[in-house]
Amino acid sequence: MQARKKYVLLGLCACCWLVLFYCGGGAQLRLLRLLTRHRSEVVRPWPNWTDRAFLPRYAHLDELQTDPGTAESPRQRRQAWSAIYKDSHCRMETCFDFSRCRRRGREGFRVYIYPSEKNDRISESYRKILTSIAESRYYTSDPREACLFVLGIDTLDRDQLSGQFVPNVDERIQGYPLWNDGRNHLIFNLYSGTWPNYTEDLGFDIGQAILAKASLNTEHFRAGFDVSIPLFSKDHPQKGGERGWLERNSVPPRRKYLLMFKGKRYLTGIGSDTRNALHHIHNGKDIVSLTTCRHGKDWEKHKDARCDHDNLEYERFDYQELLHNSTFCLVPRGRRLGSFRFLESLQAACIPVLLSNGWELPFSDVIQWNQAVIEGDERLLLQVPSTVRAVGNERVLALRQRTQMLWEAYFSSVDKIVLTTLEIIKDRVFSHVSRNKYMWNFLPGGLLVLPEYSTHLAHFPFYYLGLGVSPGQEFTAVINAVSPLVSQSQPIMKLLQVVSKSKYCSQIIILWNSEKPLPSRSKWPPMPVPLTVTDGRRKVRMILITSYFLFWVILVFCHFLCLNAFLALFKYVHYICSSF
């Protein structure tokens, strides 16, 4: 009976709930739909501020100008890149013919330069690049021996508005019988694209060629294939170059100014966003950030309210004085990602603070740039002052020392830039016998450490201190032979016999620099140690560097020999040089 009453009571409750839902539930459902409606469908009126008259007025939406330099979307840039560089996924394994380079072992790495036509216009910078290659140990005049090919056409400046622009490059390179869609070709470029977007358009299809380019974007950089090079001016020295300035300003580690920048301010176009904001960090005391609008033909047309003040402030400071007396140098992007001030900062031991998002730094495959520069973000400009203030004195000195090492090893001349590019490619071709990053990033640098000698760090005296290795007592005797080999009684024969009897001698190397042909192996006496005779005429210009070479040989021997053995060897070297 009680169960029956219970079921009747539940039924009445259910009926009452249905009646209530039918009468008033429609409004609740409409409210539920309104709350769950998509945000974009909800109309939100603009608030009516009561204190609107007291708020500062900014530009109205209709007054804002569209920046032509930022009109391209990332997708459009990728599509443009794909249309220009059809082999954007090239790697050494897929787009390079190794067989051309390995015919004679590591000696097979030869570079051929296509001859230029009579009426070709070649810029001073490209002429320096071609000269550096032609004077290197890798150059060959026979294309059949070549592993790598370099165009005789100037491809450095691909800005169509430039006077150095060379037209019809695509048609000309397609006519080269060895072009082969660019395989095993090396193309140099400093400037690409034109106003307003300055894309990486070279104006011709590079195919499967290796691109050695300045201002390379990380998005388009083919890692392990392309080579990022620095942007350098036409006045950059062909050889040698000035040394860095750290030795003159080493103590104290911090200079008069903490951070400096002095350069152009772009009023419109790509790169203007970064340059227009630099005045925000200027305090006129330890941070000096100066810009000027006075450049270009129509700067007055785009002149804004801040230009006059900026131009006056700009003239108050000397650029060289700021450069030499600043701890950090701001290196923002310009129209392109790279700029000349990057190399200027390295030479001046002014630690570069980079504001160039997406820039693939020069020789990034081998150089550890985090030990020489501070990488900032264009979007976080206001954090730069606090970032550089937080860098301790020990790190400041370490960063400045590394800038000097990199400048003198790889960037002080066009020769070093070009040879570094070739050595990086050579290490990729012969990856089993290549330099490691330690060799590239510590003195004396990768250009002076040949992997043909050894790939083991402990075999080089340069790295003893860093590795904690003690030098051994054995030495390698290097003899420079200039006079022809006539009889067994010549001084060089006596020298060989005496030196080879030393218990410290591990091997003997003879550099043959005589005008006479290299003698056969049977002409040399039997030795208790390995004897290597190499044709020095093909390796180096010995007449110019003999004294320099012998000086460094003696210094290296100092690490290996005891004093008596060193003095004895010095007498023999002096004797053989005087006899020649």
XYZ file of C-alpha atoms in Angstrom:
580
model
C 0.000 0.000 0.000
C 2.790 2.340 0.897
C 4.600 1.600 -2.382
C 1.463 2.537 -4.274
C 1.250 5.929 -2.521
C 4.893 6.514 -3.286
C 4.437 5.929 -7.039
C 1.340 8.170 -7.136
C 3.290 10.980 -5.429
C 6.162 10.678 -7.920
C 3.713 10.795 -10.833
C 2.083 13.979 -9.545
C 5.499 15.640 -9.137
C 6.420 14.743 -12.704
C 3.177 16.213 -14.044
C 3.717 19.443 -12.119
C 7.274 19.768 -13.473
C 6.049 19.321 -17.069
C 3.370 21.977 -16.609
C 5.898 24.447 -15.187
C 8.390 23.759 -17.990
C 5.688 24.219 -20.660
C 4.497 27.515 -19.232
C 7.839 29.218 -18.403
C 10.608 27.122 -19.954
C 10.591 28.860 -23.346
C 12.092 31.982 -21.890
C 14.746 29.922 -20.091
C 15.713 28.152 -23.311
C 16.000 31.449 -25.152
C 18.247 32.727 -22.340
C 20.380 29.572 -22.555
C 20.803 29.999 -26.319
C 21.810 33.627 -25.830
C 24.481 32.683 -23.297
C 25.936 29.951 -25.488
C 25.866 32.017 -28.673
C 29.256 32.493 -30.435
C 31.097 35.586 -29.313
C 31.211 37.025 -32.801
C 27.402 37.033 -32.976
C 27.052 39.095 -29.812
C 26.715 42.782 -30.590
C 28.815 44.781 -28.157
C 28.228 48.540 -28.404
C 31.245 50.813 -27.953
C 31.209 52.245 -24.416
C 30.216 55.861 -24.026
C 33.012 57.295 -21.903
C 31.930 60.224 -19.762
C 35.473 61.639 -19.628
C 36.149 61.360 -23.352
C 37.068 65.037 -23.611
C 39.996 64.549 -21.214
C 41.532 61.588 -23.094
C 44.367 62.270 -25.611
C 43.366 61.861 -29.225
C 45.234 59.321 -31.365
C 44.995 58.684 -35.072
C 41.585 57.644 -36.342
C 41.325 54.318 -38.110
C 40.706 56.077 -41.427
C 43.872 58.115 -40.972
C 46.184 55.143 -40.607
C 48.344 54.378 -43.657
C 48.974 50.868 -44.783
C 52.691 50.106 -44.703
C 53.624 48.760 -48.145
C 56.532 46.880 -46.630
C 54.306 44.714 -44.456
C 51.497 44.100 -46.941
C 52.771 40.646 -47.808
C 51.550 37.779 -45.709
C 53.886 34.928 -44.696
C 52.068 32.654 -47.142
C 52.654 35.087 -50.008
C 56.346 35.288 -49.141
C 56.625 31.497 -49.097
C 54.861 31.246 -52.446
C 57.173 33.866 -53.951
C 60.218 32.021 -52.582
C 58.993 28.678 -53.979
C 58.466 30.228 -57.395
C 62.015 31.613 -57.457
C 63.871 28.741 -55.767
C 62.294 25.582 -57.085
C 64.894 23.424 -55.354
C 64.278 24.863 -51.896
C 64.780 21.450 -50.270
C 68.282 20.935 -51.664
C 70.897 19.268 -49.494
C 74.445 18.204 -50.294
C 73.256 14.609 -50.594
C 70.560 15.453 -53.159
C 71.827 18.441 -55.173
C 75.609 18.036 -55.253
C 77.786 15.720 -57.352
C 80.477 14.444 -54.967
C 82.184 12.393 -57.682
C 83.626 15.547 -59.280
C 85.485 16.343 -56.043
C 86.792 12.944 -54.993
C 88.776 11.959 -58.034
C 92.057 12.911 -56.365
C 91.062 12.755 -52.708
C 91.045 16.084 -50.887
C 93.316 17.435 -53.622
C 90.298 17.155 -55.926
C 88.579 20.189 -54.429
C 89.156 22.665 -57.251
C 87.205 25.814 -58.127
C 86.700 27.056 -61.682
C 85.646 30.612 -62.578
C 83.708 31.130 -65.802
C 85.395 33.714 -68.030
C 83.658 37.079 -68.156
C 82.466 38.530 -71.427
C 84.080 41.628 -72.861
C 81.275 44.069 -72.055
C 80.386 42.647 -68.637
C 80.068 45.157 -65.799
C 81.740 43.804 -62.683
C 81.537 45.671 -59.397
C 84.589 46.263 -57.233
C 83.287 43.888 -54.563
C 82.727 41.027 -57.010
C 86.113 41.626 -58.591
C 87.667 41.160 -55.153
C 85.763 37.902 -54.666
C 86.944 36.518 -58.008
C 90.518 37.615 -57.271
C 90.460 35.851 -53.906
C 89.344 32.615 -55.559
C 91.849 32.909 -58.417
C 94.733 33.396 -55.959
C 93.668 30.584 -53.645
C 95.140 27.088 -53.606
C 91.824 25.723 -54.884
C 91.696 27.566 -58.202
C 91.942 25.697 -61.502
C 91.770 26.987 -65.053
C 90.599 23.597 -66.337
C 86.834 23.024 -65.916
C 87.375 19.266 -66.226
C 89.266 19.295 -62.904
C 86.715 21.475 -61.135
C 84.592 20.398 -58.212
C 82.931 23.806 -57.818
C 82.016 26.445 -60.400
C 81.697 30.208 -59.848
C 79.938 32.537 -62.289
C 81.868 35.240 -64.090
C 78.640 37.283 -64.103
C 78.281 39.769 -61.251
C 75.350 38.589 -59.114
C 76.105 40.596 -55.958
C 73.479 43.327 -56.459
C 70.080 42.084 -57.670
C 68.180 45.270 -56.880
C 66.643 46.326 -60.191
C 66.925 49.994 -59.184
C 70.688 49.691 -58.671
C 73.264 50.765 -61.210
C 75.146 47.490 -60.586
C 72.168 45.338 -61.637
C 73.029 42.895 -64.452
C 70.031 41.915 -66.635
C 69.344 38.644 -68.466
C 71.336 36.509 -66.041
C 68.888 33.613 -66.368
C 69.323 33.408 -70.140
C 73.096 33.566 -69.923
C 73.609 30.895 -67.277
C 71.251 28.530 -69.067
C 73.642 28.712 -72.006
C 76.582 27.411 -69.963
C 77.333 23.820 -71.050
C 78.316 22.884 -67.461
C 75.384 24.611 -65.745
C 73.453 21.347 -65.225
C 70.611 23.136 -63.380
C 73.156 24.770 -61.060
C 74.593 21.568 -59.622
C 78.072 22.127 -58.098
C 77.790 25.880 -58.697
C 78.379 28.613 -56.116
C 76.520 31.939 -56.431
C 77.485 35.009 -54.380
C 74.920 37.687 -53.508
C 74.887 40.716 -51.190
C 71.675 42.559 -52.149
C 68.396 41.021 -53.305
C 64.911 42.378 -53.963
C 63.842 45.972 -54.395
C 61.445 48.566 -53.019
C 59.095 48.215 -51.204
C 59.290 44.633 -49.905
C 62.963 43.783 -50.548
C 62.221 40.091 -50.933
C 64.995 37.574 -51.565
C 64.250 37.560 -55.287
C 67.480 37.305 -57.292
C 65.740 37.735 -60.636
C 66.849 34.331 -61.916
C 66.444 30.685 -60.987
C 69.481 29.408 -59.098
C 68.349 25.792 -59.493
C 70.510 23.444 -57.446
C 73.341 25.952 -56.944
C 74.785 26.730 -53.511
C 73.875 30.262 -52.462
C 76.450 32.310 -50.537
C 74.266 35.229 -49.555
C 74.142 38.136 -47.121
C 70.969 38.913 -45.132
C 69.701 35.349 -45.458
C 66.392 34.568 -43.788
C 66.327 31.491 -41.553
C 63.029 30.511 -43.148
C 64.649 30.243 -46.574
C 68.126 29.119 -45.515
C 68.890 25.601 -46.739
C 70.845 24.314 -43.750
C 73.944 22.333 -44.617
C 73.783 23.582 -48.215
C 73.704 27.387 -48.438
C 76.291 29.627 -46.759
C 75.329 32.850 -44.998
C 77.987 35.525 -45.531
C 78.315 39.019 -43.991
C 77.292 42.181 -45.768
C 80.490 44.097 -46.586
C 81.106 47.365 -48.397
C 83.054 47.962 -51.589
C 85.837 49.489 -49.454
C 86.396 46.278 -47.507
C 90.090 45.368 -47.978
C 91.060 42.596 -50.348
C 93.768 41.189 -48.088
C 94.914 41.600 -44.515
C 92.645 44.268 -43.129
C 92.957 46.200 -39.886
C 93.208 44.368 -36.595
C 90.587 44.671 -33.908
C 90.771 47.408 -31.293
C 90.361 45.424 -28.093
C 94.039 45.618 -27.146
C 93.738 49.388 -26.879
C 90.583 49.353 -24.745
C 90.730 46.115 -22.764
C 90.480 47.558 -19.231
C 88.028 48.418 -17.782
C 85.664 46.058 -19.606
C 82.850 48.620 -19.655
C 83.266 51.808 -21.633
C 81.827 55.317 -21.329
C 78.541 54.440 -23.040
C 76.564 51.305 -22.299
C 74.638 51.090 -25.582
C 74.741 53.108 -28.805
C 73.110 53.421 -32.196
C 73.458 56.091 -34.849
C 71.840 55.566 -38.220
C 68.945 56.130 -40.587
C 65.283 56.153 -39.614
C 63.010 54.793 -42.305
C 59.695 56.658 -42.375
C 57.931 54.133 -44.612
C 58.514 50.681 -45.999
C 59.958 47.509 -44.573
C 62.256 47.999 -41.603
C 60.583 51.254 -40.552
C 58.813 49.679 -37.565
C 62.100 48.852 -35.836
C 63.962 52.063 -36.708
C 61.027 54.326 -35.765
C 60.946 52.931 -32.226
C 64.638 53.309 -31.376
C 64.197 56.778 -29.843
C 62.279 55.222 -26.935
C 65.466 53.812 -25.352
C 67.559 56.985 -25.764
C 68.383 58.685 -22.467
C 71.283 60.868 -23.599
C 73.522 59.540 -20.817
C 74.758 55.959 -21.009
C 72.341 54.945 -23.799
C 72.615 56.954 -27.021
C 70.179 56.014 -29.782
C 70.162 58.530 -32.632
C 68.288 58.451 -35.928
C 67.944 60.838 -38.838
C 65.242 61.239 -41.461
C 67.580 63.118 -43.805
C 68.345 60.439 -46.380
C 66.918 59.471 -49.726
C 65.357 61.741 -52.322
C 61.864 62.253 -50.905
C 62.436 62.195 -47.160
C 60.764 65.585 -46.725
C 57.614 64.203 -48.323
C 57.240 61.684 -45.493
C 58.659 63.948 -42.793
C 56.946 63.678 -39.395
C 56.860 65.903 -36.299
C 59.908 64.256 -34.734
C 62.282 64.583 -37.685
C 63.622 68.075 -36.944
C 64.472 67.237 -33.343
C 66.032 63.901 -34.347
C 68.174 65.544 -37.019
C 69.547 68.103 -34.552
C 70.321 65.449 -31.939
C 71.904 63.269 -34.624
C 74.512 65.927 -35.454
C 75.661 66.283 -31.838
C 77.501 62.948 -31.698
C 80.285 61.500 -33.833
C 79.705 57.932 -35.001
C 83.307 56.759 -34.653
C 83.575 58.220 -31.161
C 80.409 56.413 -30.087
C 81.557 53.178 -31.711
C 84.922 53.141 -29.937
C 83.535 54.164 -26.557
C 80.483 51.919 -26.228
C 80.238 48.534 -24.559
C 77.286 47.374 -26.670
C 76.301 48.398 -30.197
C 72.721 48.095 -31.371
C 72.509 46.348 -34.763
C 68.884 46.638 -35.935
C 67.678 45.467 -39.297
C 67.510 47.957 -42.144
C 65.695 47.418 -45.394
C 67.332 44.020 -45.357
C 68.244 41.837 -42.392
C 71.986 42.498 -42.432
C 73.894 45.771 -42.224
C 77.441 47.127 -42.449
C 77.462 48.057 -38.759
C 77.638 44.354 -37.847
C 81.248 44.065 -39.065
C 82.044 47.540 -37.751
C 80.927 46.471 -34.272
C 83.004 43.289 -34.394
C 86.154 45.192 -35.316
C 85.600 47.839 -32.638
C 85.043 45.176 -29.935
C 81.618 46.730 -29.374
C 79.385 43.766 -28.533
C 76.627 43.564 -31.186
C 73.049 43.556 -29.865
C 71.027 42.166 -32.764
C 67.488 43.326 -33.536
C 66.870 41.466 -36.772
C 64.356 38.677 -36.375
C 64.929 35.760 -38.716
C 68.488 36.663 -39.750
C 70.720 33.660 -40.378
C 74.017 34.933 -39.007
C 77.182 34.713 -41.145
C 78.853 31.281 -41.214
C 76.310 30.055 -38.664
C 77.127 26.444 -39.585
C 80.484 26.690 -37.845
C 80.510 29.833 -35.645
C 78.917 29.795 -32.190
C 77.507 33.316 -32.204
C 76.044 33.117 -28.695
C 79.629 33.596 -27.461
C 80.079 36.897 -29.329
C 76.723 38.677 -29.667
C 73.511 39.389 -27.758
C 70.451 38.376 -29.768
C 67.428 40.548 -29.054
C 63.907 40.644 -30.425
C 62.497 43.485 -32.509
C 59.191 43.160 -30.653
C 60.858 43.542 -27.246
C 62.927 46.659 -27.860
C 62.145 48.206 -24.471
C 63.686 45.204 -22.712
C 67.084 45.722 -24.363
C 68.445 48.275 -21.814
C 67.693 46.032 -18.830
C 69.108 43.026 -20.705
C 72.499 44.609 -21.393
C 72.709 46.087 -17.883
C 72.351 42.577 -16.473
C 75.451 41.299 -18.325
C 78.334 40.944 -15.860
C 81.846 42.296 -16.363
C 83.362 38.842 -16.868
C 80.917 38.025 -19.653
C 81.409 41.462 -21.199
C 85.150 40.850 -21.459
C 84.609 37.321 -22.821
C 82.172 38.581 -25.469
C 84.540 41.344 -26.531
C 87.471 38.941 -26.799
C 85.414 36.614 -28.982
C 84.433 39.476 -31.317
C 88.130 40.132 -31.909
C 88.919 36.499 -32.556
C 86.091 36.185 -35.117
C 86.934 39.498 -36.790
C 90.596 38.676 -37.303
C 90.004 35.036 -38.254
C 87.122 35.345 -40.732
C 85.907 38.878 -41.465
C 88.767 41.400 -41.681
C 89.209 41.003 -45.466
C 87.418 39.735 -48.552
C 90.047 36.992 -48.809
C 89.064 35.568 -45.428
C 85.335 35.771 -46.154
C 85.734 33.931 -49.465
C 88.181 31.321 -48.130
C 85.921 30.631 -45.140
C 83.049 30.027 -47.558
C 85.142 27.586 -49.594
C 86.462 25.786 -46.507
C 82.924 25.282 -45.170
C 81.864 23.717 -48.473
C 85.021 21.598 -48.559
C 84.316 20.283 -45.057
C 80.840 19.271 -46.235
C 82.270 17.413 -49.216
C 84.902 15.630 -47.107
C 82.872 15.360 -43.920
C 84.897 12.360 -42.716
C 87.991 14.602 -42.551
C 86.704 17.992 -41.444
C 87.163 20.559 -38.697
C 85.004 20.442 -35.610
C 83.402 23.537 -34.059
C 86.148 23.841 -31.461
C 88.660 24.471 -34.241
C 86.411 27.063 -35.850
C 85.675 28.963 -32.634
C 89.067 29.122 -30.913
C 92.376 30.629 -31.919
C 93.931 30.523 -34.441
C 90.667 29.746 -36.283
C 89.567 27.234 -38.890
C 91.505 28.751 -41.784
C 94.862 28.029 -40.114
C 94.044 24.506 -38.924
C 94.140 22.020 -41.773
C 92.293 18.738 -41.197
C 94.731 17.059 -43.611
C 97.258 17.172 -40.791
C 94.961 15.795 -38.107
C 91.384 15.992 -36.836
C 92.461 15.280 -33.252
C 92.718 18.417 -31.121
C 95.568 17.069 -28.995
C 97.804 16.986 -32.084
C 97.725 20.807 -32.363
C 99.815 22.928 -29.972
C 97.198 25.723 -30.132
C 94.786 23.776 -27.960
C 97.099 22.414 -25.247
C 96.065 24.994 -22.677
C 92.349 24.549 -23.282
C 92.526 20.763 -23.260
C 95.005 20.492 -20.384
C 97.396 18.489 -22.570
C 101.160 18.499 -22.046
C 103.337 18.737 -25.185
C 105.344 15.712 -26.157
C 109.038 15.650 -26.962
C 108.758 14.476 -30.569
C 108.932 16.883 -33.473
C 108.355 17.022 -37.211
C 111.261 18.447 -39.222
C 110.186 20.681 -42.133
C 112.904 21.468 -44.692
C 112.522 23.998 -47.497
C 114.540 22.806 -50.539
C 115.359 25.404 -53.207
C 118.506 24.095 -54.975
C 118.254 21.033 -57.274
C 119.323 17.624 -56.042
C 122.654 16.812 -57.752
C 124.746 14.618 -55.452
C 124.555 12.782 -52.149
C 127.107 15.174 -50.640
C 124.834 18.193 -50.703
C 124.060 19.964 -47.421
C 120.442 18.865 -47.566
C 121.503 15.202 -47.571
C 123.744 15.703 -44.558
C 120.940 17.546 -42.819
C 118.536 14.676 -43.475
C 120.931 12.088 -42.084
C 121.670 14.065 -38.910
C 118.069 15.051 -38.173
C 116.714 11.548 -38.808
C 119.085 10.097 -36.165
C 117.482 12.156 -33.421
C 115.339 10.027 -31.112
C 112.850 12.908 -30.944
C 112.281 13.101 -34.712
C 108.955 11.519 -35.714
C 108.899 12.452 -39.414
C 110.539 14.694 -42.010
C 108.700 16.838 -44.555
C 110.526 18.411 -47.505
C 108.933 21.327 -49.357
C 110.367 21.213 -52.870
C 110.545 24.796 -54.235
C 113.328 24.402 -56.770
C 112.892 25.389 -60.404
C 113.959 21.857 -61.310
C 111.371 19.054 -61.332
C 110.764 17.056 -58.188
C 113.316 14.174 -57.951
C 112.085 10.605 -57.910
C 111.765 8.760 -54.608
C 114.846 6.672 -55.329
C 117.059 9.787 -55.274
C 116.448 10.281 -51.558
C 118.422 8.276 -49.002
C 116.687 5.655 -46.831
C 115.395 7.129 -43.582
C 114.612 5.527 -40.195
C 111.586 7.862 -39.993
C 108.850 8.619 -42.537
C 109.978 11.012 -45.274
C 107.423 13.080 -47.214
C 108.400 15.203 -50.209
C 105.759 17.606 -51.514
C 105.831 20.068 -54.387
C 105.762 23.406 -52.603
C 105.372 25.374 -55.825
C 101.753 24.257 -56.091
C 100.980 24.852 -52.448
C 102.220 28.329 -51.591
C 104.197 31.231 -52.952
C 107.246 30.284 -51.013
C 109.429 33.220 -51.981
C 107.096 35.599 -50.138
C 106.372 33.519 -47.062
C 109.541 31.503 -46.448
C 110.710 33.656 -43.569
C 107.192 33.808 -42.095
C 106.793 30.042 -42.416
C 110.138 29.225 -40.806
C 109.394 31.618 -37.960
C 106.187 29.779 -37.089
C 107.844 26.386 -37.547
C 110.441 27.366 -34.956
C 107.768 28.613 -32.566
C 105.868 25.347 -32.892
C 109.049 23.376 -32.306
C 109.494 25.268 -29.033
C 106.461 23.406 -27.728
C 107.908 20.034 -28.629
C 111.630 20.092 -28.153
C 113.855 20.390 -25.181
C 116.217 23.375 -25.322
C 119.274 21.481 -26.596
C 117.375 19.789 -29.399
C 115.788 23.098 -30.352
C 119.152 24.892 -30.529
C 120.585 22.125 -32.642
C 117.659 22.245 -35.027
C 117.850 26.025 -35.206
C 121.513 25.788 -36.267
C 120.620 23.345 -39.034
C 117.768 25.513 -40.295
C 120.017 28.571 -40.248
C 122.723 26.623 -42.076
C 120.433 25.345 -44.778
C 118.895 28.790 -45.341
C 122.315 30.456 -45.627
C 123.498 27.794 -48.065
C 120.541 28.527 -50.332
